[in-house]
Coordinates of C-alpha atoms and ligand atoms in Angstrom, one line a residue:
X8 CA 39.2 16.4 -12.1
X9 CA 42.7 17.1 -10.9
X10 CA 44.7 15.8 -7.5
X11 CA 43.9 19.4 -6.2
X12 CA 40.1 19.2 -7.2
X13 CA 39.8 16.1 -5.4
X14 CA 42.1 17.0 -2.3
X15 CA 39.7 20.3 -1.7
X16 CA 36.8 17.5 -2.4
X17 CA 38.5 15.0 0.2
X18 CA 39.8 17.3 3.1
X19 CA 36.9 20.1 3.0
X20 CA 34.4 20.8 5.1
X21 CA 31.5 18.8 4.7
X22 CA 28.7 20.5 2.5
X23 CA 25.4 20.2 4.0
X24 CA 23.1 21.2 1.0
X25 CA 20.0 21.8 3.0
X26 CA 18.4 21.8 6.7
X27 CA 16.8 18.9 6.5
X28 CA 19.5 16.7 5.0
X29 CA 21.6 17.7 7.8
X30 CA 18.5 17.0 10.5
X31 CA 18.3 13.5 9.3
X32 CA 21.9 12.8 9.2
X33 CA 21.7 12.2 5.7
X34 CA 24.4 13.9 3.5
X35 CA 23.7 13.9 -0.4
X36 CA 27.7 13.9 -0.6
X37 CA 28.4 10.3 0.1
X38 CA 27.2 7.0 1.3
X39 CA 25.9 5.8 4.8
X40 CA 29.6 4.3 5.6
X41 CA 31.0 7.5 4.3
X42 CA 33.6 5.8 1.5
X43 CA 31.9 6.4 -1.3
X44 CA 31.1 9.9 -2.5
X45 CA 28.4 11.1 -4.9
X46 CA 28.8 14.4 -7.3
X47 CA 25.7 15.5 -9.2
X48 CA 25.6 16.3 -13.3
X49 CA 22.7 18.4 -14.5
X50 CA 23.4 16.4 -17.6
X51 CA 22.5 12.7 -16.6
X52 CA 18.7 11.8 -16.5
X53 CA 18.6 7.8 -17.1
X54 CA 22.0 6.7 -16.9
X55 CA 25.0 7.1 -13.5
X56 CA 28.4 6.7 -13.9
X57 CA 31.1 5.9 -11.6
X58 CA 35.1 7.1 -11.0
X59 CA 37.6 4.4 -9.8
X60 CA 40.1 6.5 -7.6
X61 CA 42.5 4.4 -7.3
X62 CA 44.9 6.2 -4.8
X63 CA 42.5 5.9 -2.0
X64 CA 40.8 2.9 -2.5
X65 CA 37.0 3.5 -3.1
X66 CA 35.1 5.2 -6.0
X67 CA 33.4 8.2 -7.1
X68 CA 29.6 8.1 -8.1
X69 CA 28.3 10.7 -10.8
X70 CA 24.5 10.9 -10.5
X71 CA 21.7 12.7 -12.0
X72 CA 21.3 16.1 -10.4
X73 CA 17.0 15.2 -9.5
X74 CA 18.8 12.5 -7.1
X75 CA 20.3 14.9 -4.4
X76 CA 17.0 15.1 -2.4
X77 CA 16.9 13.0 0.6
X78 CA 14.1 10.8 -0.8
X79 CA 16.7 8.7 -2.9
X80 CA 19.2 7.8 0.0
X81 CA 18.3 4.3 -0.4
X82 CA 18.6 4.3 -4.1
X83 CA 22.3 6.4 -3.2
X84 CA 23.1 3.4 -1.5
X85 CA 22.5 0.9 -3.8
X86 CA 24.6 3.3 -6.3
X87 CA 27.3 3.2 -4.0
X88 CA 27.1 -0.8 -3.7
X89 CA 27.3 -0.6 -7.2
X90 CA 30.6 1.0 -7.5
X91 CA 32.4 -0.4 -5.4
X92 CA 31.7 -3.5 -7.5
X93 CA 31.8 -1.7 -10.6
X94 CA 35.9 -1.0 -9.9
X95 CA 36.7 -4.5 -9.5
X96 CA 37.9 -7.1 -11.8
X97 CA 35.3 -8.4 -13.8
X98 CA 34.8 -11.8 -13.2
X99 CA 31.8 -13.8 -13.9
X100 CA 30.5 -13.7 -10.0
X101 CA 31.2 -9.9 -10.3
X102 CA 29.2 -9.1 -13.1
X103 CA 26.2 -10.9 -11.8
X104 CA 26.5 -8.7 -8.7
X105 CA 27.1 -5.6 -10.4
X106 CA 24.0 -5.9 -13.3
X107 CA 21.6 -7.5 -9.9
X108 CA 22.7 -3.9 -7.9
X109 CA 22.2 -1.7 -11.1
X110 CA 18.4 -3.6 -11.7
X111 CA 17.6 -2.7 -8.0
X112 CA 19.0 0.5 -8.0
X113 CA 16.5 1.6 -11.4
X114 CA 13.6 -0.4 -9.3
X115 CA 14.2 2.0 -6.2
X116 CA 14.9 5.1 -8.2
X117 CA 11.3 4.2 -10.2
X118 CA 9.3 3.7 -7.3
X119 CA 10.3 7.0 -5.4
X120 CA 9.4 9.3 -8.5
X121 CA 5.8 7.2 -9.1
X122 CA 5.5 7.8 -4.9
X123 CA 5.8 11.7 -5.9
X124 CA 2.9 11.2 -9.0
X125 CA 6.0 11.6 -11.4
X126 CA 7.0 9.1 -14.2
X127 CA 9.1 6.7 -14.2
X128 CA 12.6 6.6 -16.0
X129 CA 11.6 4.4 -18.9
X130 CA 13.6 1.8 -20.1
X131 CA 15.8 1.1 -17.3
X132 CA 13.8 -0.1 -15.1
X133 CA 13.0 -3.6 -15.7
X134 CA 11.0 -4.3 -12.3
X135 CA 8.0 -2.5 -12.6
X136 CA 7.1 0.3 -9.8
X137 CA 4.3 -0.6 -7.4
X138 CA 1.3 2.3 -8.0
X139 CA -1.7 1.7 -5.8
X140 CA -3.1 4.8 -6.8
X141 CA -5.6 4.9 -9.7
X142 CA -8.0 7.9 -11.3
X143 CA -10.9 6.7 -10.0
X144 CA -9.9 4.2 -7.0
X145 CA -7.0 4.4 -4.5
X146 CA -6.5 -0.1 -4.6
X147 CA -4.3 1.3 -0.6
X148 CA -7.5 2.0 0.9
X149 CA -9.3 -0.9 -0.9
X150 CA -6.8 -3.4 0.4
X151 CA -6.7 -2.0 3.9
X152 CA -10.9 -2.0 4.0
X153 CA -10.6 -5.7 2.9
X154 CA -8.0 -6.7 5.0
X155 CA -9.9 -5.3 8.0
X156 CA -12.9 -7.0 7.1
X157 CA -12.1 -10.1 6.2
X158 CA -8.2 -10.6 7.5
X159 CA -8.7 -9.3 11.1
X160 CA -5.6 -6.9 9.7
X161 CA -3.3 -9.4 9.5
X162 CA -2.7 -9.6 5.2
X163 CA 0.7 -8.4 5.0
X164 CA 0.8 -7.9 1.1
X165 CA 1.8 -4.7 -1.3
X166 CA -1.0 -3.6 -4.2
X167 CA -0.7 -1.9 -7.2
X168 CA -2.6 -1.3 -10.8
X169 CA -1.2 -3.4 -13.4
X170 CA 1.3 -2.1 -15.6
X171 CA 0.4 -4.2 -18.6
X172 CA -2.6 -2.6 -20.9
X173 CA -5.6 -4.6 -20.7
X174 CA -3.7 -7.3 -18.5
X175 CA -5.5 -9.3 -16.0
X176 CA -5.3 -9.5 -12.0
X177 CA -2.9 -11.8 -10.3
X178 CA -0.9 -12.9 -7.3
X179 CA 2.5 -13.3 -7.0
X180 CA 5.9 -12.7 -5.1
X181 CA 8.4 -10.2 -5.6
X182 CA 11.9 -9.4 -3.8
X183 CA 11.8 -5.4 -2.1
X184 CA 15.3 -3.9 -4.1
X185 CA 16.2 -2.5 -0.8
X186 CA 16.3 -4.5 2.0
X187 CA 16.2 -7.9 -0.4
X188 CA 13.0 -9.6 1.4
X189 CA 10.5 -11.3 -0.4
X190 CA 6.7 -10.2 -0.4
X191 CA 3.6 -10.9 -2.1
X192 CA 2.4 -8.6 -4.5
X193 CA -1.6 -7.9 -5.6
X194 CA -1.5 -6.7 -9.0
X195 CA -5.2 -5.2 -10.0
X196 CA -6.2 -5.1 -14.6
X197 CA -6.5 -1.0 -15.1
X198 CA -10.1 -2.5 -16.4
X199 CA -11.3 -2.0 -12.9
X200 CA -9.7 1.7 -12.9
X201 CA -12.7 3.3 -14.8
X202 CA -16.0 6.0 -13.3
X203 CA -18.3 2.9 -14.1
X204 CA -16.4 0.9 -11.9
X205 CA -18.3 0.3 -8.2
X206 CA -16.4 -0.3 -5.1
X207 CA -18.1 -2.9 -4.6
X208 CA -16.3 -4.6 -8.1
X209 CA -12.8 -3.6 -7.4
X210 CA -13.0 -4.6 -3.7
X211 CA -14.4 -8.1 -4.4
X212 CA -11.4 -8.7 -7.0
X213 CA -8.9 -7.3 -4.3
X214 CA -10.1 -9.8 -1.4
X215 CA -10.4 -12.7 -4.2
X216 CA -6.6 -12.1 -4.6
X217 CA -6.1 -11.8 -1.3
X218 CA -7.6 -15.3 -0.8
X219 CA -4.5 -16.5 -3.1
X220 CA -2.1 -16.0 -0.5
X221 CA -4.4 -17.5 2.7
X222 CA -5.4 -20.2 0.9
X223 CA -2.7 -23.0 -0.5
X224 CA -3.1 -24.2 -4.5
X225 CA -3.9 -27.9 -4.4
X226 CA -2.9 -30.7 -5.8
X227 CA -4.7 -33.9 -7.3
X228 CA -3.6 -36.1 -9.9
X229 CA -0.1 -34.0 -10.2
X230 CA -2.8 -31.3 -11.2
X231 CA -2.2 -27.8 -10.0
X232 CA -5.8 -26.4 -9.1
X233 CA -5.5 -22.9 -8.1
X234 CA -9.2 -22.1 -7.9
X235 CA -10.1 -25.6 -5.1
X236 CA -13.3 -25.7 -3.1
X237 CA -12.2 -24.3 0.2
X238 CA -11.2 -21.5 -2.3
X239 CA -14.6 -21.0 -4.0
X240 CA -16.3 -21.5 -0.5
X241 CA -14.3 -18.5 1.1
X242 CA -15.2 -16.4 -2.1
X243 CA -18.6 -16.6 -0.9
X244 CA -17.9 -15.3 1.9
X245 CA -17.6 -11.5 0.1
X246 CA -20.7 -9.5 1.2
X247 CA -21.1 -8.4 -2.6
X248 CA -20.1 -11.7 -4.4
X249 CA -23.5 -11.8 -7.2
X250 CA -22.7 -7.9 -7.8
X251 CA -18.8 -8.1 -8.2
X252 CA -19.6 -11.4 -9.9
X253 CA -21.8 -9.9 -12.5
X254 CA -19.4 -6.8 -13.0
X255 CA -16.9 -9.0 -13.9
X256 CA -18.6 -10.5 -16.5
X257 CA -20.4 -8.2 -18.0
X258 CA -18.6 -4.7 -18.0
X259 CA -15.2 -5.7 -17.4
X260 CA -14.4 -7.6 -20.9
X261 CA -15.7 -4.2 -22.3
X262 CA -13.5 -1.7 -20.5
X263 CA -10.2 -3.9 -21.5
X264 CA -11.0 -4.2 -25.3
X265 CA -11.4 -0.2 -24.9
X266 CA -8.3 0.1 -23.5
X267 CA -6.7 -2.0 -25.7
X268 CA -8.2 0.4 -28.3
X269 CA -6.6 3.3 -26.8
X270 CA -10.2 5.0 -24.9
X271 CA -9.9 6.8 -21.6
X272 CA -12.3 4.6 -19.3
Ligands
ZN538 ZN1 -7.7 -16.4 -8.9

């Protein structure tokens, strides 16, 4: 791009590319704080690219064209965090910053296309995108059903299917890419994503997760115990405890060595 290119660029009316960009105050050509500005390349898919320009101070981001629409404004961002990062000298502090900022930019730019029912650009992104919504159970609705049974409403916690084939249901915490914050994070085995799946199966492992966060792991004789008796008690508490019970151990081992085999449950 030539001086002139980039002068027309600079001093230019502002493009607004569509009506509802320009409703929500978000432009596709340039960050929140208006000093970085993004271009678009029908070429890119999985990778972004950034311009130093030098004479006025802040850089140039190159994304892929599928990024203009005003769903990715907080991956944009992160983008333009990037750059301006990506510019300077690389010291050791400076690197760390950059490769975090590039992670959570892939995390965000995951998570919006699954939210659409697209997939995911493989291979960049290295934290997995949160998918609550199954072929045969929506774990959203589960979770909220559960919570307002058994929480009063007051579980603040994300859900999703497991990305692992055949993997197993846990608990754990996870930092949101965007805004930085930890949260907890349900993560349901794909066993329980199958037609001879009951509700009543999948919501008893979706509350006995939930318990993991209410209730604290013990500890006796320097022995974590994750599974304590205040724990099993509250299990009981689940309405369809036998049934999900005997789900679990009887159908469930089934529909994960299928999947590991490859079969559609
Ligand atoms: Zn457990």
């Amino acid at each position: 791009m030539g001086l002139f290119d980039f002068q027309m660029d600079l001093f230019g009316a502002p493009k607004a590319d569509s009506e509802a960009a320009r409703d929500s105050g978000i432009s596709p050509n340039c960050s929140a704080n208006g000093l970085v500005r993004f271009h678009y390349s029908p070429l890119l898919k999985k990778s972004i690219r950034c311009k130093g320009v030098f004479l006025f101070g802040h850089p140039e981001v190159v994304l892929p064209e599928y990024m203009k629409s005003a769903d990715f404004a907080p991956a944009r961002e992160l983008a333009a965090e990037w750059a301006e990062h990506a510019v300077r000298r690389k010291t050791a502090k400076n690197k760390a910053i950059t490769k975090d900022l590039v992670t959570r930019f892939w995390a965000v730019v995951d998570q919006v296309l699954v939210d659409r029912g697209e997939k995911p650009v493989e291979s960049k992104g290295r934290i997995p995108p949160i998918c609550p919504l199954g072929n045969y159970h929506n774990l959203s609705q589960v979770l909220a059903a559960i919570n307002e049974t058994y929480f009063d409403g007051t579980l603040s916690c994300r859900i999703t299917w497991s990305n692992r084939v055949g993997g197993l249901s846990f608990h754990s915490v996870r930092k949101d890419p965007i805004t930085g914050e930890d949260f907890h994070l349900i993560s349901i085995s794909r066993g329980y994503d199958a037609k001879n799946c009951p509700f009543y199966a999948v919501a008893g492992v979706v509350y006995h997760e939930c318990l993991h966060i209410v209730v604290p792991v013990e500890t006796r004789g320097g022995r974590r115990i994750v599974h304590g008796r205040e724990f099993r008690q509250r299990e009981r508490h689940y309405i369809y405890y036998d049934e999900w019970i005997k789900w679990h151990k009887e159908v469930l081992p089934s529909n994960i060595r299928a999947m590991r085999r490859g079969k559609p449950l």
